[in-house]
JSON list of C-alpha atoms in Angstrom, two decimals:
[
{"chain": "A", "resi": 11, "resn": "MET", "atom": "CA", "xyz": [-13.69, -9.20, -22.88]},
{"chain": "A", "resi": 12, "resn": "LYS", "atom": "CA", "xyz": [-11.00, -7.53, -20.80]},
{"chain": "A", "resi": 13, "resn": "LYS", "atom": "CA", "xyz": [-10.73, -8.33, -17.09]},
{"chain": "A", "resi": 14, "resn": "ASN", "atom": "CA", "xyz": [-10.87, -5.42, -14.63]},
{"chain": "A", "resi": 15, "resn": "ILE", "atom": "CA", "xyz": [-8.07, -5.35, -12.07]},
{"chain": "A", "resi": 16, "resn": "LEU", "atom": "CA", "xyz": [-7.54, -2.94, -9.18]},
{"chain": "A", "resi": 17, "resn": "PHE", "atom": "CA", "xyz": [-4.25, -2.43, -7.36]},
{"chain": "A", "resi": 18, "resn": "VAL", "atom": "CA", "xyz": [-4.26, -0.61, -4.00]},
{"chain": "A", "resi": 19, "resn": "ILE", "atom": "CA", "xyz": [-1.19, 0.90, -2.34]},
{"chain": "A", "resi": 20, "resn": "PRO", "atom": "CA", "xyz": [-0.88, 3.98, -0.08]},
{"chain": "A", "resi": 21, "resn": "SER", "atom": "CA", "xyz": [1.68, 5.75, -2.29]},
{"chain": "A", "resi": 22, "resn": "LEU", "atom": "CA", "xyz": [4.53, 5.25, -4.72]},
{"chain": "A", "resi": 23, "resn": "ALA", "atom": "CA", "xyz": [7.19, 6.75, -2.50]},
{"chain": "A", "resi": 24, "resn": "ALA", "atom": "CA", "xyz": [10.54, 4.97, -2.06]},
{"chain": "A", "resi": 25, "resn": "GLY", "atom": "CA", "xyz": [10.15, 1.37, -0.95]},
{"chain": "A", "resi": 26, "resn": "GLY", "atom": "CA", "xyz": [10.60, -2.20, -2.09]},
{"chain": "A", "resi": 27, "resn": "GLY", "atom": "CA", "xyz": [6.87, -2.93, -2.35]},
{"chain": "A", "resi": 28, "resn": "GLU", "atom": "CA", "xyz": [6.26, 0.27, -4.29]},
{"chain": "A", "resi": 29, "resn": "LYS", "atom": "CA", "xyz": [9.04, -0.48, -6.76]},
{"chain": "A", "resi": 30, "resn": "SER", "atom": "CA", "xyz": [7.82, -4.06, -7.11]},
{"chain": "A", "resi": 31, "resn": "LEU", "atom": "CA", "xyz": [4.35, -2.81, -8.07]},
{"chain": "A", "resi": 32, "resn": "VAL", "atom": "CA", "xyz": [5.73, -0.43, -10.72]},
{"chain": "A", "resi": 33, "resn": "ASN", "atom": "CA", "xyz": [7.79, -3.30, -12.15]},
{"chain": "A", "resi": 34, "resn": "LEU", "atom": "CA", "xyz": [4.69, -5.49, -12.25]},
{"chain": "A", "resi": 35, "resn": "LEU", "atom": "CA", "xyz": [2.63, -2.80, -13.98]},
{"chain": "A", "resi": 36, "resn": "ALA", "atom": "CA", "xyz": [5.32, -2.55, -16.66]},
{"chain": "A", "resi": 37, "resn": "HIS", "atom": "CA", "xyz": [4.77, -6.21, -17.60]},
{"chain": "A", "resi": 38, "resn": "ILE", "atom": "CA", "xyz": [0.99, -6.43, -17.76]},
{"chain": "A", "resi": 39, "resn": "ASP", "atom": "CA", "xyz": [-0.61, -7.16, -21.13]},
{"chain": "A", "resi": 40, "resn": "TYR", "atom": "CA", "xyz": [-3.02, -4.24, -21.39]},
{"chain": "A", "resi": 41, "resn": "SER", "atom": "CA", "xyz": [-4.76, -5.75, -24.39]},
{"chain": "A", "resi": 42, "resn": "ASN", "atom": "CA", "xyz": [-6.27, -8.25, -21.96]},
{"chain": "A", "resi": 43, "resn": "TYR", "atom": "CA", "xyz": [-6.67, -6.21, -18.79]},
{"chain": "A", "resi": 44, "resn": "ASN", "atom": "CA", "xyz": [-8.11, -2.88, -17.69]},
{"chain": "A", "resi": 45, "resn": "VAL", "atom": "CA", "xyz": [-6.00, -1.77, -14.74]},
{"chain": "A", "resi": 46, "resn": "ASP", "atom": "CA", "xyz": [-6.95, 0.80, -12.10]},
{"chain": "A", "resi": 47, "resn": "LEU", "atom": "CA", "xyz": [-4.62, 2.01, -9.36]},
{"chain": "A", "resi": 48, "resn": "PHE", "atom": "CA", "xyz": [-5.86, 3.43, -6.07]},
{"chain": "A", "resi": 49, "resn": "LEU", "atom": "CA", "xyz": [-3.39, 5.61, -4.15]},
{"chain": "A", "resi": 50, "resn": "LEU", "atom": "CA", "xyz": [-4.00, 7.55, -0.94]},
{"chain": "A", "resi": 51, "resn": "ASN", "atom": "CA", "xyz": [-1.17, 9.88, -1.90]},
{"chain": "A", "resi": 52, "resn": "HIS", "atom": "CA", "xyz": [-0.63, 10.83, -5.55]},
{"chain": "A", "resi": 53, "resn": "GLU", "atom": "CA", "xyz": [3.02, 11.74, -5.06]},
{"chain": "A", "resi": 54, "resn": "GLY", "atom": "CA", "xyz": [6.21, 9.72, -4.94]},
{"chain": "A", "resi": 55, "resn": "ILE", "atom": "CA", "xyz": [9.41, 9.00, -6.82]},
{"chain": "A", "resi": 56, "resn": "PHE", "atom": "CA", "xyz": [7.85, 6.11, -8.77]},
{"chain": "A", "resi": 57, "resn": "MET", "atom": "CA", "xyz": [4.80, 8.02, -10.06]},
{"chain": "A", "resi": 58, "resn": "GLU", "atom": "CA", "xyz": [6.53, 8.83, -13.34]},
{"chain": "A", "resi": 59, "resn": "TYR", "atom": "CA", "xyz": [6.98, 5.11, -14.06]},
{"chain": "A", "resi": 60, "resn": "ILE", "atom": "CA", "xyz": [3.28, 4.25, -14.04]},
{"chain": "A", "resi": 61, "resn": "PRO", "atom": "CA", "xyz": [2.37, 2.98, -17.54]},
{"chain": "A", "resi": 62, "resn": "LYS", "atom": "CA", "xyz": [0.07, 5.30, -19.46]},
{"chain": "A", "resi": 63, "resn": "GLU", "atom": "CA", "xyz": [-2.51, 2.53, -19.74]},
{"chain": "A", "resi": 64, "resn": "VAL", "atom": "CA", "xyz": [-3.09, 2.52, -15.97]},
{"chain": "A", "resi": 65, "resn": "ASN", "atom": "CA", "xyz": [-6.03, 4.58, -14.68]},
{"chain": "A", "resi": 66, "resn": "ILE", "atom": "CA", "xyz": [-5.36, 6.32, -11.37]},
{"chain": "A", "resi": 67, "resn": "VAL", "atom": "CA", "xyz": [-8.58, 6.42, -9.33]},
{"chain": "A", "resi": 68, "resn": "SER", "atom": "CA", "xyz": [-9.55, 9.88, -8.09]},
{"chain": "A", "resi": 69, "resn": "LEU", "atom": "CA", "xyz": [-9.63, 10.53, -4.36]},
{"chain": "A", "resi": 70, "resn": "PRO", "atom": "CA", "xyz": [-12.90, 11.71, -2.75]},
{"chain": "A", "resi": 71, "resn": "GLU", "atom": "CA", "xyz": [-13.00, 15.28, -1.45]},
{"chain": "A", "resi": 72, "resn": "THR", "atom": "CA", "xyz": [-13.77, 13.99, 2.04]},
{"chain": "A", "resi": 73, "resn": "TYR", "atom": "CA", "xyz": [-10.44, 12.16, 2.15]},
{"chain": "A", "resi": 74, "resn": "LYS", "atom": "CA", "xyz": [-8.58, 15.17, 0.74]},
{"chain": "A", "resi": 75, "resn": "ASP", "atom": "CA", "xyz": [-9.99, 17.22, 3.62]},
{"chain": "A", "resi": 76, "resn": "PHE", "atom": "CA", "xyz": [-9.25, 14.46, 6.12]},
{"chain": "A", "resi": 77, "resn": "SER", "atom": "CA", "xyz": [-5.58, 14.40, 5.10]},
{"chain": "A", "resi": 78, "resn": "LEU", "atom": "CA", "xyz": [-5.13, 18.13, 5.77]},
{"chain": "A", "resi": 79, "resn": "PRO", "atom": "CA", "xyz": [-3.52, 19.32, 9.03]},
{"chain": "A", "resi": 80, "resn": "ILE", "atom": "CA", "xyz": [-5.93, 18.71, 11.88]},
{"chain": "A", "resi": 81, "resn": "HIS", "atom": "CA", "xyz": [-7.06, 22.33, 12.40]},
{"chain": "A", "resi": 82, "resn": "LYS", "atom": "CA", "xyz": [-7.83, 22.78, 8.70]},
{"chain": "A", "resi": 83, "resn": "ALA", "atom": "CA", "xyz": [-9.53, 19.40, 8.38]},
{"chain": "A", "resi": 84, "resn": "MET", "atom": "CA", "xyz": [-11.77, 19.96, 11.41]},
{"chain": "A", "resi": 85, "resn": "ALA", "atom": "CA", "xyz": [-12.62, 23.49, 10.28]},
{"chain": "A", "resi": 86, "resn": "ASN", "atom": "CA", "xyz": [-13.65, 22.23, 6.83]},
{"chain": "A", "resi": 87, "resn": "PHE", "atom": "CA", "xyz": [-15.78, 19.41, 8.24]},
{"chain": "A", "resi": 88, "resn": "THR", "atom": "CA", "xyz": [-17.41, 21.81, 10.71]},
{"chain": "A", "resi": 89, "resn": "LEU", "atom": "CA", "xyz": [-18.36, 24.20, 7.90]},
{"chain": "A", "resi": 90, "resn": "GLN", "atom": "CA", "xyz": [-19.82, 21.24, 6.00]},
{"chain": "A", "resi": 91, "resn": "GLY", "atom": "CA", "xyz": [-21.80, 20.16, 9.06]},
{"chain": "A", "resi": 92, "resn": "ASN", "atom": "CA", "xyz": [-20.07, 16.77, 8.95]},
{"chain": "A", "resi": 93, "resn": "TYR", "atom": "CA", "xyz": [-19.55, 16.30, 12.69]},
{"chain": "A", "resi": 94, "resn": "LYS", "atom": "CA", "xyz": [-18.87, 12.58, 12.38]},
{"chain": "A", "resi": 95, "resn": "LEU", "atom": "CA", "xyz": [-15.72, 13.37, 10.40]},
{"chain": "A", "resi": 96, "resn": "VAL", "atom": "CA", "xyz": [-14.83, 16.15, 12.85]},
{"chain": "A", "resi": 97, "resn": "PHE", "atom": "CA", "xyz": [-14.84, 13.51, 15.61]},
{"chain": "A", "resi": 98, "resn": "ASN", "atom": "CA", "xyz": [-13.00, 10.90, 13.53]},
{"chain": "A", "resi": 99, "resn": "ARG", "atom": "CA", "xyz": [-10.28, 13.35, 12.46]},
{"chain": "A", "resi": 100, "resn": "LEU", "atom": "CA", "xyz": [-9.74, 14.31, 16.10]},
{"chain": "A", "resi": 101, "resn": "MET", "atom": "CA", "xyz": [-9.58, 10.67, 17.19]},
{"chain": "A", "resi": 102, "resn": "PHE", "atom": "CA", "xyz": [-7.19, 9.87, 14.34]},
{"chain": "A", "resi": 103, "resn": "SER", "atom": "CA", "xyz": [-4.80, 12.53, 15.59]},
{"chain": "A", "resi": 104, "resn": "LEU", "atom": "CA", "xyz": [-5.10, 11.54, 19.25]},
{"chain": "A", "resi": 105, "resn": "ARG", "atom": "CA", "xyz": [-4.53, 7.84, 18.63]},
{"chain": "A", "resi": 106, "resn": "ASN", "atom": "CA", "xyz": [-1.51, 8.56, 16.44]},
{"chain": "A", "resi": 107, "resn": "ARG", "atom": "CA", "xyz": [-0.01, 10.50, 19.33]},
{"chain": "A", "resi": 108, "resn": "LEU", "atom": "CA", "xyz": [-0.79, 7.89, 21.97]},
{"chain": "A", "resi": 109, "resn": "ILE", "atom": "CA", "xyz": [0.17, 4.71, 20.10]},
{"chain": "A", "resi": 110, "resn": "LYS", "atom": "CA", "xyz": [3.92, 4.22, 20.01]},
{"chain": "A", "resi": 111, "resn": "THR", "atom": "CA", "xyz": [4.30, 1.41, 17.46]},
{"chain": "A", "resi": 112, "resn": "THR", "atom": "CA", "xyz": [4.08, 2.57, 13.84]},
{"chain": "A", "resi": 113, "resn": "ALA", "atom": "CA", "xyz": [2.38, -0.62, 12.62]},
{"chain": "A", "resi": 114, "resn": "LEU", "atom": "CA", "xyz": [-0.24, -0.49, 15.38]},
{"chain": "A", "resi": 115, "resn": "LYS", "atom": "CA", "xyz": [-0.96, 3.16, 14.57]},
{"chain": "A", "resi": 116, "resn": "GLU", "atom": "CA", "xyz": [-1.82, 2.18, 11.01]},
{"chain": "A", "resi": 117, "resn": "GLN", "atom": "CA", "xyz": [-4.04, -0.67, 12.16]},
{"chain": "A", "resi": 118, "resn": "TYR", "atom": "CA", "xyz": [-5.91, 1.10, 14.96]},
{"chain": "A", "resi": 119, "resn": "THR", "atom": "CA", "xyz": [-6.50, 4.35, 13.06]},
{"chain": "A", "resi": 120, "resn": "TRP", "atom": "CA", "xyz": [-7.80, 2.69, 9.89]},
{"chain": "A", "resi": 121, "resn": "LYS", "atom": "CA", "xyz": [-11.45, 2.96, 10.98]},
{"chain": "A", "resi": 122, "resn": "TYR", "atom": "CA", "xyz": [-11.12, 6.74, 11.25]},
{"chain": "A", "resi": 123, "resn": "ILE", "atom": "CA", "xyz": [-9.55, 7.08, 7.81]},
{"chain": "A", "resi": 124, "resn": "ALA", "atom": "CA", "xyz": [-12.10, 4.64, 6.38]},
{"chain": "A", "resi": 125, "resn": "SER", "atom": "CA", "xyz": [-14.94, 6.97, 7.41]},
{"chain": "A", "resi": 126, "resn": "SER", "atom": "CA", "xyz": [-13.65, 9.53, 4.88]},
{"chain": "A", "resi": 127, "resn": "LEU", "atom": "CA", "xyz": [-13.50, 7.02, 2.01]},
{"chain": "A", "resi": 128, "resn": "ASP", "atom": "CA", "xyz": [-16.50, 5.79, 0.03]},
{"chain": "A", "resi": 129, "resn": "GLU", "atom": "CA", "xyz": [-16.80, 2.33, -1.45]},
{"chain": "A", "resi": 130, "resn": "LEU", "atom": "CA", "xyz": [-15.57, 2.40, -5.05]},
{"chain": "A", "resi": 131, "resn": "GLU", "atom": "CA", "xyz": [-18.40, 2.42, -7.59]},
{"chain": "A", "resi": 132, "resn": "LYS", "atom": "CA", "xyz": [-16.71, 0.13, -10.09]},
{"chain": "A", "resi": 133, "resn": "LYS", "atom": "CA", "xyz": [-16.82, -3.63, -9.61]},
{"chain": "A", "resi": 134, "resn": "TYR", "atom": "CA", "xyz": [-13.64, -5.59, -10.34]},
{"chain": "A", "resi": 135, "resn": "ASP", "atom": "CA", "xyz": [-12.75, -9.11, -11.31]},
{"chain": "A", "resi": 136, "resn": "VAL", "atom": "CA", "xyz": [-9.73, -8.95, -9.01]},
{"chain": "A", "resi": 137, "resn": "ALA", "atom": "CA", "xyz": [-8.73, -6.42, -6.34]},
{"chain": "A", "resi": 138, "resn": "ILE", "atom": "CA", "xyz": [-5.19, -6.55, -4.95]},
{"chain": "A", "resi": 139, "resn": "GLY", "atom": "CA", "xyz": [-4.04, -4.84, -1.76]},
{"chain": "A", "resi": 140, "resn": "PHE", "atom": "CA", "xyz": [-0.38, -4.66, -2.70]},
{"chain": "A", "resi": 141, "resn": "LEU", "atom": "CA", "xyz": [0.98, -3.91, 0.78]},
{"chain": "A", "resi": 142, "resn": "GLU", "atom": "CA", "xyz": [0.10, -5.17, 4.23]},
{"chain": "A", "resi": 143, "resn": "LYS", "atom": "CA", "xyz": [-2.19, -3.13, 6.52]},
{"chain": "A", "resi": 144, "resn": "THR", "atom": "CA", "xyz": [-3.99, -0.17, 4.86]},
{"chain": "A", "resi": 145, "resn": "SER", "atom": "CA", "xyz": [-3.90, -1.58, 1.31]},
{"chain": "A", "resi": 146, "resn": "THR", "atom": "CA", "xyz": [-5.51, -4.80, 2.49]},
{"chain": "A", "resi": 147, "resn": "TYR", "atom": "CA", "xyz": [-8.04, -3.05, 4.72]},
{"chain": "A", "resi": 148, "resn": "PHE", "atom": "CA", "xyz": [-9.16, -0.80, 1.86]},
{"chain": "A", "resi": 149, "resn": "CYS", "atom": "CA", "xyz": [-9.38, -3.76, -0.51]},
{"chain": "A", "resi": 150, "resn": "VAL", "atom": "CA", "xyz": [-11.65, -5.64, 1.92]},
{"chain": "A", "resi": 151, "resn": "ASP", "atom": "CA", "xyz": [-13.78, -2.74, 3.19]},
{"chain": "A", "resi": 152, "resn": "LYS", "atom": "CA", "xyz": [-14.10, -0.43, 0.20]},
{"chain": "A", "resi": 153, "resn": "VAL", "atom": "CA", "xyz": [-13.97, -2.57, -2.95]},
{"chain": "A", "resi": 154, "resn": "ARG", "atom": "CA", "xyz": [-16.42, -4.94, -4.65]},
{"chain": "A", "resi": 155, "resn": "ALA", "atom": "CA", "xyz": [-14.53, -7.70, -6.45]},
{"chain": "A", "resi": 156, "resn": "LEU", "atom": "CA", "xyz": [-14.99, -11.34, -7.39]},
{"chain": "A", "resi": 157, "resn": "LYS", "atom": "CA", "xyz": [-11.56, -12.14, -5.96]},
{"chain": "A", "resi": 158, "resn": "LYS", "atom": "CA", "xyz": [-9.52, -10.26, -3.37]},
{"chain": "A", "resi": 159, "resn": "ILE", "atom": "CA", "xyz": [-5.79, -10.70, -2.83]},
{"chain": "A", "resi": 160, "resn": "GLY", "atom": "CA", "xyz": [-3.56, -9.36, -0.06]},
{"chain": "A", "resi": 161, "resn": "TRP", "atom": "CA", "xyz": [0.20, -8.94, -0.48]},
{"chain": "A", "resi": 162, "resn": "VAL", "atom": "CA", "xyz": [2.59, -9.23, 2.49]},
{"chain": "A", "resi": 163, "resn": "HIS", "atom": "CA", "xyz": [6.11, -7.99, 1.76]},
{"chain": "A", "resi": 164, "resn": "ILE", "atom": "CA", "xyz": [7.60, -8.35, 5.23]},
{"chain": "A", "resi": 165, "resn": "ASP", "atom": "CA", "xyz": [8.44, -10.73, 8.05]},
{"chain": "A", "resi": 166, "resn": "TYR", "atom": "CA", "xyz": [5.12, -10.44, 9.85]},
{"chain": "A", "resi": 167, "resn": "GLU", "atom": "CA", "xyz": [6.54, -11.11, 13.29]},
{"chain": "A", "resi": 168, "resn": "LYS", "atom": "CA", "xyz": [9.11, -8.30, 13.15]},
{"chain": "A", "resi": 169, "resn": "LEU", "atom": "CA", "xyz": [6.79, -5.40, 12.39]},
{"chain": "A", "resi": 170, "resn": "GLY", "atom": "CA", "xyz": [4.89, -5.43, 15.69]},
{"chain": "A", "resi": 171, "resn": "MET", "atom": "CA", "xyz": [1.36, -5.74, 14.28]},
{"chain": "A", "resi": 172, "resn": "ASP", "atom": "CA", "xyz": [-1.74, -6.99, 16.07]},
{"chain": "A", "resi": 173, "resn": "PRO", "atom": "CA", "xyz": [-2.54, -10.43, 14.54]},
{"chain": "A", "resi": 174, "resn": "LYS", "atom": "CA", "xyz": [-6.12, -10.41, 15.90]},
{"chain": "A", "resi": 175, "resn": "PHE", "atom": "CA", "xyz": [-6.84, -7.22, 13.95]},
{"chain": "A", "resi": 176, "resn": "ASP", "atom": "CA", "xyz": [-5.49, -8.69, 10.71]},
{"chain": "A", "resi": 177, "resn": "MET", "atom": "CA", "xyz": [-7.21, -12.03, 11.19]},
{"chain": "A", "resi": 178, "resn": "ASP", "atom": "CA", "xyz": [-10.61, -10.50, 10.40]},
{"chain": "A", "resi": 179, "resn": "TYR", "atom": "CA", "xyz": [-9.25, -9.16, 7.12]},
{"chain": "A", "resi": 180, "resn": "PHE", "atom": "CA", "xyz": [-7.24, -12.22, 6.13]},
{"chain": "A", "resi": 181, "resn": "ASN", "atom": "CA", "xyz": [-10.38, -14.35, 6.51]},
{"chain": "A", "resi": 182, "resn": "LYS", "atom": "CA", "xyz": [-12.06, -12.23, 3.81]},
{"chain": "A", "resi": 183, "resn": "LEU", "atom": "CA", "xyz": [-9.24, -12.58, 1.28]},
{"chain": "A", "resi": 184, "resn": "ASP", "atom": "CA", "xyz": [-9.15, -15.29, -1.37]},
{"chain": "A", "resi": 185, "resn": "HIS", "atom": "CA", "xyz": [-5.36, -15.38, -1.52]},
{"chain": "A", "resi": 186, "resn": "ILE", "atom": "CA", "xyz": [-2.45, -13.94, 0.46]},
{"chain": "A", "resi": 187, "resn": "VAL", "atom": "CA", "xyz": [0.81, -13.48, -1.43]},
{"chain": "A", "resi": 188, "resn": "THR", "atom": "CA", "xyz": [4.22, -13.27, 0.22]},
{"chain": "A", "resi": 189, "resn": "VAL", "atom": "CA", "xyz": [7.55, -12.50, -1.42]},
{"chain": "A", "resi": 190, "resn": "SER", "atom": "CA", "xyz": [9.83, -15.17, 0.05]},
{"chain": "A", "resi": 191, "resn": "GLU", "atom": "CA", "xyz": [9.76, -18.67, 1.52]},
{"chain": "A", "resi": 192, "resn": "GLU", "atom": "CA", "xyz": [10.69, -17.29, 4.93]},
{"chain": "A", "resi": 193, "resn": "CYS", "atom": "CA", "xyz": [7.82, -14.78, 4.87]},
{"chain": "A", "resi": 194, "resn": "SER", "atom": "CA", "xyz": [5.42, -17.57, 3.85]},
{"chain": "A", "resi": 195, "resn": "THR", "atom": "CA", "xyz": [6.61, -19.83, 6.67]},
{"chain": "A", "resi": 196, "resn": "ILE", "atom": "CA", "xyz": [6.30, -17.09, 9.29]},
{"chain": "A", "resi": 197, "resn": "LEU", "atom": "CA", "xyz": [2.85, -16.02, 8.10]},
{"chain": "A", "resi": 198, "resn": "GLY", "atom": "CA", "xyz": [1.63, -19.63, 8.03]},
{"chain": "A", "resi": 199, "resn": "ARG", "atom": "CA", "xyz": [2.95, -20.20, 11.53]},
{"chain": "A", "resi": 200, "resn": "ARG", "atom": "CA", "xyz": [1.23, -17.07, 12.83]},
{"chain": "A", "resi": 201, "resn": "PHE", "atom": "CA", "xyz": [-2.06, -17.78, 11.00]},
{"chain": "A", "resi": 202, "resn": "PRO", "atom": "CA", "xyz": [-2.30, -21.57, 10.63]},
{"chain": "A", "resi": 203, "resn": "ASN", "atom": "CA", "xyz": [-6.03, -21.49, 9.86]},
{"chain": "A", "resi": 204, "resn": "ILE", "atom": "CA", "xyz": [-5.46, -19.52, 6.63]},
{"chain": "A", "resi": 205, "resn": "SER", "atom": "CA", "xyz": [-2.22, -21.23, 5.57]},
{"chain": "A", "resi": 206, "resn": "SER", "atom": "CA", "xyz": [-3.96, -22.77, 2.54]},
{"chain": "A", "resi": 207, "resn": "LYS", "atom": "CA", "xyz": [-4.46, -19.25, 1.13]},
{"chain": "A", "resi": 208, "resn": "ILE", "atom": "CA", "xyz": [-0.78, -18.32, 1.30]},
{"chain": "A", "resi": 209, "resn": "GLU", "atom": "CA", "xyz": [1.22, -18.30, -1.92]},
{"chain": "A", "resi": 210, "resn": "MET", "atom": "CA", "xyz": [4.69, -17.01, -2.77]},
{"chain": "A", "resi": 211, "resn": "ILE", "atom": "CA", "xyz": [5.60, -14.74, -5.68]},
{"chain": "A", "resi": 212, "resn": "TYR", "atom": "CA", "xyz": [9.07, -13.22, -5.80]},
{"chain": "A", "resi": 213, "resn": "ASN", "atom": "CA", "xyz": [9.37, -9.49, -6.42]},
{"chain": "A", "resi": 214, "resn": "ILE", "atom": "CA", "xyz": [9.65, -8.77, -10.13]},
{"chain": "A", "resi": 215, "resn": "VAL", "atom": "CA", "xyz": [12.81, -7.22, -11.57]},
{"chain": "A", "resi": 216, "resn": "SER", "atom": "CA", "xyz": [11.88, -5.40, -14.76]},
{"chain": "A", "resi": 217, "resn": "PRO", "atom": "CA", "xyz": [14.48, -4.97, -17.54]},
{"chain": "A", "resi": 218, "resn": "THR", "atom": "CA", "xyz": [12.18, -2.30, -19.01]},
{"chain": "A", "resi": 219, "resn": "MET", "atom": "CA", "xyz": [12.36, -0.27, -15.81]},
{"chain": "A", "resi": 220, "resn": "ILE", "atom": "CA", "xyz": [16.10, -0.76, -15.38]},
{"chain": "A", "resi": 221, "resn": "ASN", "atom": "CA", "xyz": [16.80, 0.40, -18.94]},
{"chain": "A", "resi": 222, "resn": "LYS", "atom": "CA", "xyz": [14.52, 3.41, -18.54]},
{"chain": "A", "resi": 223, "resn": "MET", "atom": "CA", "xyz": [16.20, 4.49, -15.30]},
{"chain": "A", "resi": 224, "resn": "ALA", "atom": "CA", "xyz": [19.68, 3.83, -16.70]},
{"chain": "A", "resi": 225, "resn": "SER", "atom": "CA", "xyz": [19.00, 6.16, -19.63]},
{"chain": "A", "resi": 226, "resn": "GLN", "atom": "CA", "xyz": [18.29, 9.13, -17.35]},
{"chain": "A", "resi": 227, "resn": "ASP", "atom": "CA", "xyz": [20.88, 11.88, -17.13]},
{"chain": "A", "resi": 228, "resn": "VAL", "atom": "CA", "xyz": [22.96, 11.91, -13.95]},
{"chain": "A", "resi": 229, "resn": "ASN", "atom": "CA", "xyz": [25.78, 14.07, -12.70]},
{"chain": "A", "resi": 230, "resn": "SER", "atom": "CA", "xyz": [29.26, 12.78, -13.44]},
{"chain": "A", "resi": 231, "resn": "LEU", "atom": "CA", "xyz": [30.48, 10.19, -10.94]},
{"chain": "A", "resi": 232, "resn": "THR", "atom": "CA", "xyz": [34.17, 10.78, -11.65]},
{"chain": "A", "resi": 233, "resn": "ASN", "atom": "CA", "xyz": [36.22, 12.59, -9.03]},
{"chain": "A", "resi": 234, "resn": "LYS", "atom": "CA", "xyz": [38.13, 15.83, -9.56]},
{"chain": "A", "resi": 235, "resn": "ASP", "atom": "CA", "xyz": [41.17, 13.99, -10.91]},
{"chain": "A", "resi": 236, "resn": "GLY", "atom": "CA", "xyz": [39.00, 12.25, -13.47]},
{"chain": "A", "resi": 237, "resn": "ASN", "atom": "CA", "xyz": [40.56, 8.85, -12.88]},
{"chain": "A", "resi": 238, "resn": "GLU", "atom": "CA", "xyz": [38.26, 7.30, -10.28]},
{"chain": "A", "resi": 239, "resn": "ILE", "atom": "CA", "xyz": [34.54, 6.56, -10.03]},
{"chain": "A", "resi": 240, "resn": "SER", "atom": "CA", "xyz": [32.65, 7.11, -6.81]},
{"chain": "A", "resi": 241, "resn": "ILE", "atom": "CA", "xyz": [29.85, 4.64, -6.04]},
{"chain": "A", "resi": 242, "resn": "LEU", "atom": "CA", "xyz": [27.03, 5.65, -3.72]},
{"chain": "A", "resi": 243, "resn": "SER", "atom": "CA", "xyz": [24.79, 3.02, -2.13]},
{"chain": "A", "resi": 244, "resn": "ILE", "atom": "CA", "xyz": [21.55, 4.17, -0.53]},
{"chain": "A", "resi": 245, "resn": "GLY", "atom": "CA", "xyz": [19.41, 2.12, 1.82]},
{"chain": "A", "resi": 246, "resn": "ARG", "atom": "CA", "xyz": [17.52, 2.36, 5.08]},
{"chain": "A", "resi": 247, "resn": "LEU", "atom": "CA", "xyz": [18.33, 0.84, 8.46]},
{"chain": "A", "resi": 248, "resn": "HIS", "atom": "CA", "xyz": [15.37, -0.97, 9.99]},
{"chain": "A", "resi": 249, "resn": "HIS", "atom": "CA", "xyz": [15.16, -3.74, 12.57]},
{"chain": "A", "resi": 250, "resn": "GLN", "atom": "CA", "xyz": [13.06, -5.94, 10.27]},
{"chain": "A", "resi": 251, "resn": "LYS", "atom": "CA", "xyz": [15.93, -5.97, 7.75]},
{"chain": "A", "resi": 252, "resn": "VAL", "atom": "CA", "xyz": [18.36, -7.42, 10.28]},
{"chain": "A", "resi": 253, "resn": "LEU", "atom": "CA", "xyz": [18.85, -11.18, 10.53]},
{"chain": "A", "resi": 254, "resn": "ILE", "atom": "CA", "xyz": [19.27, -12.30, 14.13]}
]
C-alpha cells in the first residue's frame, strides 16, 4: 500500500528552499508514494516544475478572503457574519505594521492566519514543513500525521526569530532537518533539548530539472559583434548570506 506524504511550503516563488523542494519532488518514486503539496500561494516561478503526480491541496475560501487587501477581506467577512475573522484580519494588518523584523512578523501573525485555515481532512503517514516558520506551524497545527518533520534551511541565529515561539513547535516534531553541518550545529546550540531530533540532508541537485531548464528557449547571449558571450549572474543580497 502506498504511503501518504504531505509537503507544506508557503509558495514556489524564487528561493533556495523552494527550488530544493521541486528537485526533491522530481526524484520521488510515485509508485510507492501518494504526494500532496500544500501551498498558501499557488503562484511562483517553480510551479511549472511540479510533477504531474503531485496533488496540490485546494485552499479554503476563508483563507482566500483573508489574503485579500484588508478592506476587501473585512468587508467579505462582515457580510458573512464572521466577526472573529474580521478581528483577526485587522490584527494581522496592525501587527505587520508594528513589528519591524520580517521573521518576527511571520511568527507573531501566524495565529491570525491560522484562524482562516481548517485542519486538513486527510490523514498522512508523514507531513513535512519544508521551510522554517509558517510551513512548520501549519504542519503542527493543521495536519494529522503519524510523523511530522520540520525543515530549517537557514542559520537560525541570523534571521532574528523568537526561539521561545519556535520551541513549542519543535517539541511537537519528530525530526528537524537542516541543510548543512553549520546549520545543524547552530540549531543544536540554540535548542540543546531537541538536538537528538536534528538531522542533516543536503539540498538536492536534480539532473532532471537542470536538463529541463537547459532545454528552454532563451534569447541569444551573444553581443552585437557576435564574437562574445555575456554571462548574467542573479542573486540576492541578504545579511544571513554573509560570513562574518
